[in-house]
Tab-separated table of C-alpha atoms and ligand atoms in Angstrom:
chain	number	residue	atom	x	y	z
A	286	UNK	CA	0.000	0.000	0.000
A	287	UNK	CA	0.979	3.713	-0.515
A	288	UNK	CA	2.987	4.974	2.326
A	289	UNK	CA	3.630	8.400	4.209
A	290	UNK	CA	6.714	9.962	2.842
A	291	UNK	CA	7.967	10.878	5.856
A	292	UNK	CA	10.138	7.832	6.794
A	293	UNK	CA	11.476	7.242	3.114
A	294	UNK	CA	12.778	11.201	3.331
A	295	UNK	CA	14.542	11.438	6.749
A	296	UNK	CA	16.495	8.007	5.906
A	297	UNK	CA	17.403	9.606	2.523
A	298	UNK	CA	18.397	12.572	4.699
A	299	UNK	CA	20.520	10.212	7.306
A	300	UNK	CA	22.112	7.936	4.168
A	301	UNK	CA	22.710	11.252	2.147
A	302	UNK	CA	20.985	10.504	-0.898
A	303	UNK	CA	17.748	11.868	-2.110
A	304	UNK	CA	13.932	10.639	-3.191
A	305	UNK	CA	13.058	11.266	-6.392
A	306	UNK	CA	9.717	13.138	-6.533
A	307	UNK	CA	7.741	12.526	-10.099
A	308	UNK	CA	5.070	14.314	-11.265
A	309	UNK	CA	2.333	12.388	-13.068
A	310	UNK	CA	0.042	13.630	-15.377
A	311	UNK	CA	-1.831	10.679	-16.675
A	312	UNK	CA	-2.436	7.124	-16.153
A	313	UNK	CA	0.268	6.077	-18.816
A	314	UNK	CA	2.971	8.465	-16.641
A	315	UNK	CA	2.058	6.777	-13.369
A	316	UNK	CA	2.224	3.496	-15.236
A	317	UNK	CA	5.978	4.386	-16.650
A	318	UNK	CA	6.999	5.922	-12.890
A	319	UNK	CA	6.103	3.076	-10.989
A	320	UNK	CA	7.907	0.328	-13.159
A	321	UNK	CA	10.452	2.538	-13.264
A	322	UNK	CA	11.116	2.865	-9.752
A	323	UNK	CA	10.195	-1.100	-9.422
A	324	UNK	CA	12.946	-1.391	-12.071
A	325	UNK	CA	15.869	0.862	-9.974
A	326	UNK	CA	14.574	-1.047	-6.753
A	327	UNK	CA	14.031	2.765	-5.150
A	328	UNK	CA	11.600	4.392	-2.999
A	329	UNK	CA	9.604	7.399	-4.550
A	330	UNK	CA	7.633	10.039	-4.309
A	331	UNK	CA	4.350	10.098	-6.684
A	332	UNK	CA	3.033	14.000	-7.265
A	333	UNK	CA	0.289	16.115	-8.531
A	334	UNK	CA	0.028	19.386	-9.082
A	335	UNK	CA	-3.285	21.195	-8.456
A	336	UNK	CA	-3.782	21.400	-12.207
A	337	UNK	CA	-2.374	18.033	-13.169
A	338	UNK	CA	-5.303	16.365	-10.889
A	339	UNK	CA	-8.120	18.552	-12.360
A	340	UNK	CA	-6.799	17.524	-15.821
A	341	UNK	CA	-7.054	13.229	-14.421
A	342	UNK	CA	-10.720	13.954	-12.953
A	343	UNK	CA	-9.757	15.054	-9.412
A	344	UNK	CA	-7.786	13.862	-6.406
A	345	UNK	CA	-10.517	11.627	-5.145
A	346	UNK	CA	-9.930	9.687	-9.041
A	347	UNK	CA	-5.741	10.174	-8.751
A	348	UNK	CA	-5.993	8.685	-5.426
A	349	UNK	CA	-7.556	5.882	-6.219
A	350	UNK	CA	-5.826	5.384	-9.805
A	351	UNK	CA	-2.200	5.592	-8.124
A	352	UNK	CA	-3.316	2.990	-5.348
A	353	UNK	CA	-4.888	0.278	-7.440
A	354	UNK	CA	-2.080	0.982	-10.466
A	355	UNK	CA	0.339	0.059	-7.318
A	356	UNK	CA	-1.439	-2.895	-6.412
A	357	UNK	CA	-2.510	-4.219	-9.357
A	358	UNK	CA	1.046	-3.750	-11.066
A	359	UNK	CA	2.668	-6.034	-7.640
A	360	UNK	CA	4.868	-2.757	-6.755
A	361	UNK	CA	6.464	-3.658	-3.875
A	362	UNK	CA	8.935	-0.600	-3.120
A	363	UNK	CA	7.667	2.142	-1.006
A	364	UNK	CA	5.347	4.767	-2.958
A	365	UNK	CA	4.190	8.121	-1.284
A	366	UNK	CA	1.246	9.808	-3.227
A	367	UNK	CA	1.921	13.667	-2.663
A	368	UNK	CA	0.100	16.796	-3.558
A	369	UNK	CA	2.501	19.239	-5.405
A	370	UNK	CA	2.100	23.013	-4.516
A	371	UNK	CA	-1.196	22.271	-2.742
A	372	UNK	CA	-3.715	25.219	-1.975
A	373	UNK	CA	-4.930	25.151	1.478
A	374	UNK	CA	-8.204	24.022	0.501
A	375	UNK	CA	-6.512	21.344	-1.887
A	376	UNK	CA	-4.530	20.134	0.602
A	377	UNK	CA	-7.587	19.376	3.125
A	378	UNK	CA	-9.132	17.933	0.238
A	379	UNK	CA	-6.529	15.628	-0.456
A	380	UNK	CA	-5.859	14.444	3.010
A	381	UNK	CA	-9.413	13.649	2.844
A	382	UNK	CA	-9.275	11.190	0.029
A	383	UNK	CA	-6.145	9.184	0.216
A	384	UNK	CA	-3.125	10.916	-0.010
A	385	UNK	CA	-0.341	9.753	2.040
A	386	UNK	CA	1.924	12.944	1.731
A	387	UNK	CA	0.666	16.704	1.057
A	388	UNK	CA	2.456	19.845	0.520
A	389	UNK	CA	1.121	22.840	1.552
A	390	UNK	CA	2.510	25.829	-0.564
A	391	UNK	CA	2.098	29.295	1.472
A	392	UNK	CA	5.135	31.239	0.188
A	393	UNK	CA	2.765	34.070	-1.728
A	394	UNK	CA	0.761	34.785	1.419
A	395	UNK	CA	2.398	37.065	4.014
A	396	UNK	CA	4.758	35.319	6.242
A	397	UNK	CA	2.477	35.078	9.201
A	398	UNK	CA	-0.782	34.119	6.897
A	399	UNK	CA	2.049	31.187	5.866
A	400	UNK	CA	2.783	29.949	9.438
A	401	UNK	CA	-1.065	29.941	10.579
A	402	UNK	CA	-1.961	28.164	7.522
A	403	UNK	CA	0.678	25.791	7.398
A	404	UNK	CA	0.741	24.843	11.247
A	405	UNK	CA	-3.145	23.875	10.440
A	406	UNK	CA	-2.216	21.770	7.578
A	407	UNK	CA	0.532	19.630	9.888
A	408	UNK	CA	-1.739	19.253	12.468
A	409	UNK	CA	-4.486	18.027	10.426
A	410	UNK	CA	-2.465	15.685	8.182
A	411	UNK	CA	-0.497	14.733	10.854
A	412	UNK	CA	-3.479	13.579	13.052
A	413	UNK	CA	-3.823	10.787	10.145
A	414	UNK	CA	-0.579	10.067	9.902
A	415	UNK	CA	0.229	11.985	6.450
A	416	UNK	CA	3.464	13.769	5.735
A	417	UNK	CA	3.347	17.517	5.173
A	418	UNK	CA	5.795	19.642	2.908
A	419	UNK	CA	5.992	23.359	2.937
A	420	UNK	CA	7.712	26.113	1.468
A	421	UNK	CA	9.262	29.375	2.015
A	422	UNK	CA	10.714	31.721	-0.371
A	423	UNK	CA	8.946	31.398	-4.066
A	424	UNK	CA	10.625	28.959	-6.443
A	425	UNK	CA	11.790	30.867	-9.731
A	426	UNK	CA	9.014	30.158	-13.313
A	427	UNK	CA	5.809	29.151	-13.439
A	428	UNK	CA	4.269	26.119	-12.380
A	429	UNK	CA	0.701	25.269	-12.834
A	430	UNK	CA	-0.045	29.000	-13.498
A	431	UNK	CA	1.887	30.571	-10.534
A	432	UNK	CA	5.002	32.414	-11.503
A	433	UNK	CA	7.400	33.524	-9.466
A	434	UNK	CA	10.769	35.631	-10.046
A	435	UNK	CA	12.351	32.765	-7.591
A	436	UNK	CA	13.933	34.374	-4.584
A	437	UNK	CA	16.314	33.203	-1.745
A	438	UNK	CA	14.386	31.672	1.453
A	439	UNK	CA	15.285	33.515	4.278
A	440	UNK	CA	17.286	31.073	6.509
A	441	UNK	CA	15.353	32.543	9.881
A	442	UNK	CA	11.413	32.143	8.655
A	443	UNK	CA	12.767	28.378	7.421
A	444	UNK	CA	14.067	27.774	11.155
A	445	UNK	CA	10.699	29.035	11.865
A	446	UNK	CA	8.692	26.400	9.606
A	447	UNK	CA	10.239	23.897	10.479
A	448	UNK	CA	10.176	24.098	14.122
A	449	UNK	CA	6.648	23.789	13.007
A	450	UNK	CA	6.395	20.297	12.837
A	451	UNK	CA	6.773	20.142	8.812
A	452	UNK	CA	8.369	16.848	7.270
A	453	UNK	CA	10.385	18.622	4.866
A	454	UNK	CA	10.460	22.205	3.718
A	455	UNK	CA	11.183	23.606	0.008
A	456	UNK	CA	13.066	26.331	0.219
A	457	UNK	CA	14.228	28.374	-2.787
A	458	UNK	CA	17.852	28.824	-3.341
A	459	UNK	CA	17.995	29.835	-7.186
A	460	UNK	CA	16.205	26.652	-8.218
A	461	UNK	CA	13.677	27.559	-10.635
A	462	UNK	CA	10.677	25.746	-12.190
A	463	UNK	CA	10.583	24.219	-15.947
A	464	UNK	CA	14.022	25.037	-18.421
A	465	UNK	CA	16.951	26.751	-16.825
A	466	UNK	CA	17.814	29.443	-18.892
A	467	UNK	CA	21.950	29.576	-20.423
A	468	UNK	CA	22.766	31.862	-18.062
A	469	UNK	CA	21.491	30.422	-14.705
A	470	UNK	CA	23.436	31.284	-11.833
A	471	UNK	CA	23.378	27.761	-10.695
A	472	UNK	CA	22.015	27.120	-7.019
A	473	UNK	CA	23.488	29.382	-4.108
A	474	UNK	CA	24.988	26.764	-1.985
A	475	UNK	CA	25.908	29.613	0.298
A	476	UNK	CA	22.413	30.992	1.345
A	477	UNK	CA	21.334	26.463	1.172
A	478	UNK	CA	24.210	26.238	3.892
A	479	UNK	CA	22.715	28.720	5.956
A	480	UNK	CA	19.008	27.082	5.384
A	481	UNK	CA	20.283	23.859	6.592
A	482	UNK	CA	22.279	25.000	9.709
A	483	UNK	CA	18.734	26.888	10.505
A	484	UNK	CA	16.701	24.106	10.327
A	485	UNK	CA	18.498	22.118	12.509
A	486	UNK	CA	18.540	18.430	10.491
A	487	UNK	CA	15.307	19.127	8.822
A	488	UNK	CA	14.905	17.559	4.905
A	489	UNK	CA	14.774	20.458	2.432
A	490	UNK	CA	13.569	19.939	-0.929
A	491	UNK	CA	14.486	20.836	-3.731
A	492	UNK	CA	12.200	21.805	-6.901
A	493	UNK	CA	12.951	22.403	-10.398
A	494	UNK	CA	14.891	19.575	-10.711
A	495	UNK	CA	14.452	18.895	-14.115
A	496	UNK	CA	17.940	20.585	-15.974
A	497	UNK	CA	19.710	21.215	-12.540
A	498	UNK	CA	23.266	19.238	-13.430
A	499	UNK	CA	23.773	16.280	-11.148
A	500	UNK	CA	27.048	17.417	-9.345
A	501	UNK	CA	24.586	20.715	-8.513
A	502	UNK	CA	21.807	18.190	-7.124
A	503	UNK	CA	24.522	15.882	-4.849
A	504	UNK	CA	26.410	19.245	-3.506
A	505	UNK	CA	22.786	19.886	-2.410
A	506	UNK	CA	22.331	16.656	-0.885
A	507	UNK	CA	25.216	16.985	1.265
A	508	UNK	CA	23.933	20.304	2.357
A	509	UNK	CA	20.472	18.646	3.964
A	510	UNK	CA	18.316	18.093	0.557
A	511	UNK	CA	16.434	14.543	0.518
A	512	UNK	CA	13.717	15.120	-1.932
A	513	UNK	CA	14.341	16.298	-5.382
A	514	UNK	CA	11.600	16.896	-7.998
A	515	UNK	CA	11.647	15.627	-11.283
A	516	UNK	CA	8.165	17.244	-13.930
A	517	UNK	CA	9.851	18.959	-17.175
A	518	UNK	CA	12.308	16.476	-17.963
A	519	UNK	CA	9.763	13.395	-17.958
A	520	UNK	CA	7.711	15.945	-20.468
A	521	UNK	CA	10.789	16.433	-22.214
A	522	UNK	CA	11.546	13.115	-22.895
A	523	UNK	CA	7.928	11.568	-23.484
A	524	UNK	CA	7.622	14.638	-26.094
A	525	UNK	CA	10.879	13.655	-27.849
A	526	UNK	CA	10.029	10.254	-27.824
A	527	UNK	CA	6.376	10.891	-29.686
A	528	UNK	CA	7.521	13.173	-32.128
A	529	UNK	CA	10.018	10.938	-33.377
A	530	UNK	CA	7.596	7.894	-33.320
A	531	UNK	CA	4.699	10.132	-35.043
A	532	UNK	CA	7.477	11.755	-37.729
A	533	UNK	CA	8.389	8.149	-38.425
A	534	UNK	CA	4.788	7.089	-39.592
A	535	UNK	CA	5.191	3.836	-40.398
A	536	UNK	CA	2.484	2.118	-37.894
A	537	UNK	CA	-0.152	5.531	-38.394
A	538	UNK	CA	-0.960	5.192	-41.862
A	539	UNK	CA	-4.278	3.426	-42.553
A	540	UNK	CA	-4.149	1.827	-38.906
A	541	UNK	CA	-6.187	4.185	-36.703
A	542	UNK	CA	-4.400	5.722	-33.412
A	543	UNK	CA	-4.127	3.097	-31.301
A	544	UNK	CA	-3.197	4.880	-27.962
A	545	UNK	CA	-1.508	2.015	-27.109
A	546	UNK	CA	0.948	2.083	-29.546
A	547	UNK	CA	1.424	5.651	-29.940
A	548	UNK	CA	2.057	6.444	-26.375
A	549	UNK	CA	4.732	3.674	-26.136
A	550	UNK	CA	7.874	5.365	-27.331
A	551	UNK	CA	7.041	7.886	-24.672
A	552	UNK	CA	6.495	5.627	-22.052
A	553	UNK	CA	9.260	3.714	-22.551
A	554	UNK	CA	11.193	7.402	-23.028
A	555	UNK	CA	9.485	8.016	-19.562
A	556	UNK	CA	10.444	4.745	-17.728
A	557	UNK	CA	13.909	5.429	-18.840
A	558	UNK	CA	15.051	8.117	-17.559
A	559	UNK	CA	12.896	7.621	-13.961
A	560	UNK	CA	15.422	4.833	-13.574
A	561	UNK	CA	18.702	7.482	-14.777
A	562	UNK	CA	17.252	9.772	-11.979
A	563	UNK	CA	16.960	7.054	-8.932
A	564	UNK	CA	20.804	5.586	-10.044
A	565	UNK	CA	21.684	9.489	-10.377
A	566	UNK	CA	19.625	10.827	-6.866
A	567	UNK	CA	21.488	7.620	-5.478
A	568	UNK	CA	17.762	6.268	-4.047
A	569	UNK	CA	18.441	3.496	-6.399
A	570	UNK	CA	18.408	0.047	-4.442
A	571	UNK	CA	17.285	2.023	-1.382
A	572	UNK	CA	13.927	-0.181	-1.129
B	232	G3H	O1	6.850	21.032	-8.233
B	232	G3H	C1	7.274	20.501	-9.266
B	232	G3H	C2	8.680	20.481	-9.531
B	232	G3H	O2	9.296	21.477	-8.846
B	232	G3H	C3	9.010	20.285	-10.959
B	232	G3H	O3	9.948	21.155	-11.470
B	232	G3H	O4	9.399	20.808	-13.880
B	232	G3H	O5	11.464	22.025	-13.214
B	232	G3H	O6	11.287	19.562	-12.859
B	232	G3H	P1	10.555	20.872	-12.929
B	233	ZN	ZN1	7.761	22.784	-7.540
C-alpha cells in the first residue's frame, strides 16, 4: 500500500541521498513511474500538481488510480502519493481522500498568513498520519499558473517552519521551475548552507529539478536536501520520444491511433530516464 513519505525522506536525509519526486500527469505516466522505480529497486515520491489532478478527474480519481495501479502492477517498493504546490483548501481535500503525503505551498501569502496556515495543515495531516511539505521563499518560473521571479528563502522564517512540525520544507535557493535558462546562476549553496544550519537536520527539498546538473543536485544533498523533484524532464523526454515515433509514420498510416501504440515510445522514453534519476539521486536500491 501507498505509504507516508515521511520515513522514506529522513532516511534519505541520514544515508545522504535523495527521493526522487515525479510528477504524473496521466495514467500512462504513473504506469511508466512506478515500473520505473520497481525497475531501480528505489523508494519514490508520486506528485500532482493542483492542475495536473483537475486535468485526471480530481484527487478523489488520482488517489484511487495511483493505489490500485500500485497494487494491481505487484509494486512492492515504497510509494508516497503527494500533492505538489497544494492550496490550502486542496490540501484538506486531499488528506481527505487518500493521499499519504501533502504539501502545503504558502510562500505568496504574508509570512504570518504562511505559518497559521501551514501549522493547520501539519496538524491536520499529521493527526492521520500523512506527511506535510511546505515552502518558504517562491521557487523561480511558473508552475501550474503561478510564476514567481524565484527568490532566496530567508534562513530565519525556514528555522521558523520547520520548528513547526513540517516533514520537509522547500526552500528556494535559485532553483527555478521548468528550463533553466543559459545563463542560470546555478544554485546558491551559500544561502542552502545557511538554510540547513537553521533548520536544525530538517529535509529540504528541492524543486525544479528537471535541468539542474547532477554534481549541482549531490552538492545539495550533502547540504540537507532529501527530496528532489523531477516534472519537465519526464515531459521532455515523453515529447521527444512521440515526435520521433509520429514523424516516423510507419504504424499511423491506414491503422487508426491506437493509444496504445502511440504512447509507447514515450512511455518507454518516460520509464527510462525515472530509472537514470533514482541511479543518479542515489535512491536506487534504497527499497
Ligand atoms: O513542483 C514541481 C517540480 O518542482 C518540478 O519542477 O518541472 O522544473 O522539474 P521541474
Ligand atoms: Zn515545484
Amino acid at each position: 500500500m501507498l505509504v507516508s513519505a515521511k520515513e522514506m525522506v529522513e532516511k534519505a536525509h541520514a544515508g545522504h541521498y535523495a527521493i526522487p519526486a515525479f510528477n504524473t500527469n496521466n495514467l500512462e505516466w504513473t504506469k511508466c513511474i512506478l515500473a520505473g522505480v520497481q525497475e531501480a529497486q528505489s523508494p519514490t515520491i508520486i506528485q500532482v500538481s493542483e492542475g495536473a489532478a483537475k486535468y485526471m478527474g480530481g484527487f478523489k480519481v488520482v488517489a484511487d488510480l495511483v493505489k490500485n495501479l500500485y497494487e494491481a502492477m505487484g509494486i512492492t517498493v515504497p510509494v508516497a502519493l503527494h500533492l505538489d504546490h497544494g492550496t490550502f483548501e486542496g490540501a484538506k481535500k486531499c488528506i481527505e481522500v487518500g493521499f499519504t503525503s501533502v504539501m502545503f505551498d504558502g510562500s505568496h501569502f504574508d509570512f504570518d498568513e504562511n505559518v497559521a496556515k501551514s501549522k493547520e495543515i501539519i496538524a491536520l495531516a499529521h493527526s492521520k498520519g500523512i506527511s506535510v511539505e511546505c515552502e518558504v521563499g517562491g521557487i523561480g518560473g511558473v508552475e501550474d499558473g503561478v510564476a514567481s521571479a524565484g527568490e532566496l528563502a530567508d534562513p530565519a522564517e525556514c528555522k521558523a517552519v520547520a520548528e513547526l512540525g513540517v516533514d520537509f520544507l522547500a526552500a528556494g535557493i535559485g532553483n527555478i521551475h521548468g528550463p533553466y535558462p543559459a545563463d542560470w546562476k546555478g544554485l546558491n549553496f551559500e544561502r542552502l548552507d545557511e538554510i540547513d544550519k537553521a533548520v536544525n537536520g530538517k529535509p529540504l527539498v528541492l524543486h525544479g529539478g528537471s535541468g539542474i546538473p547532477f554534481e549541482q543536485v549531490h552538492k545539495a544533498v550533502t547540504l540537507g536536501v532529501s527530496k528532489v523533484n523531477i516534472n519537465t524532464e519526464l515531459q521532455l523526454e515523453f515529447a521527444a520520444a512521440t515526435r520521433k515515433y509520429i514523424e516516423a509514420g510507419s504504424d499511423l498510416k491506414g491503422k487508426g491511433y491506437d493509444p496504445r501504440k502511440v504512447l509507447k515510445p514515450g512511455c518507454d522514453a518516460i520509464t527510462a530516464k525515472v530509472v537514470e534519476l533514482c541511479k543518479a539521486f542515489g535512491s536506487a536500491g534504497k527499497a
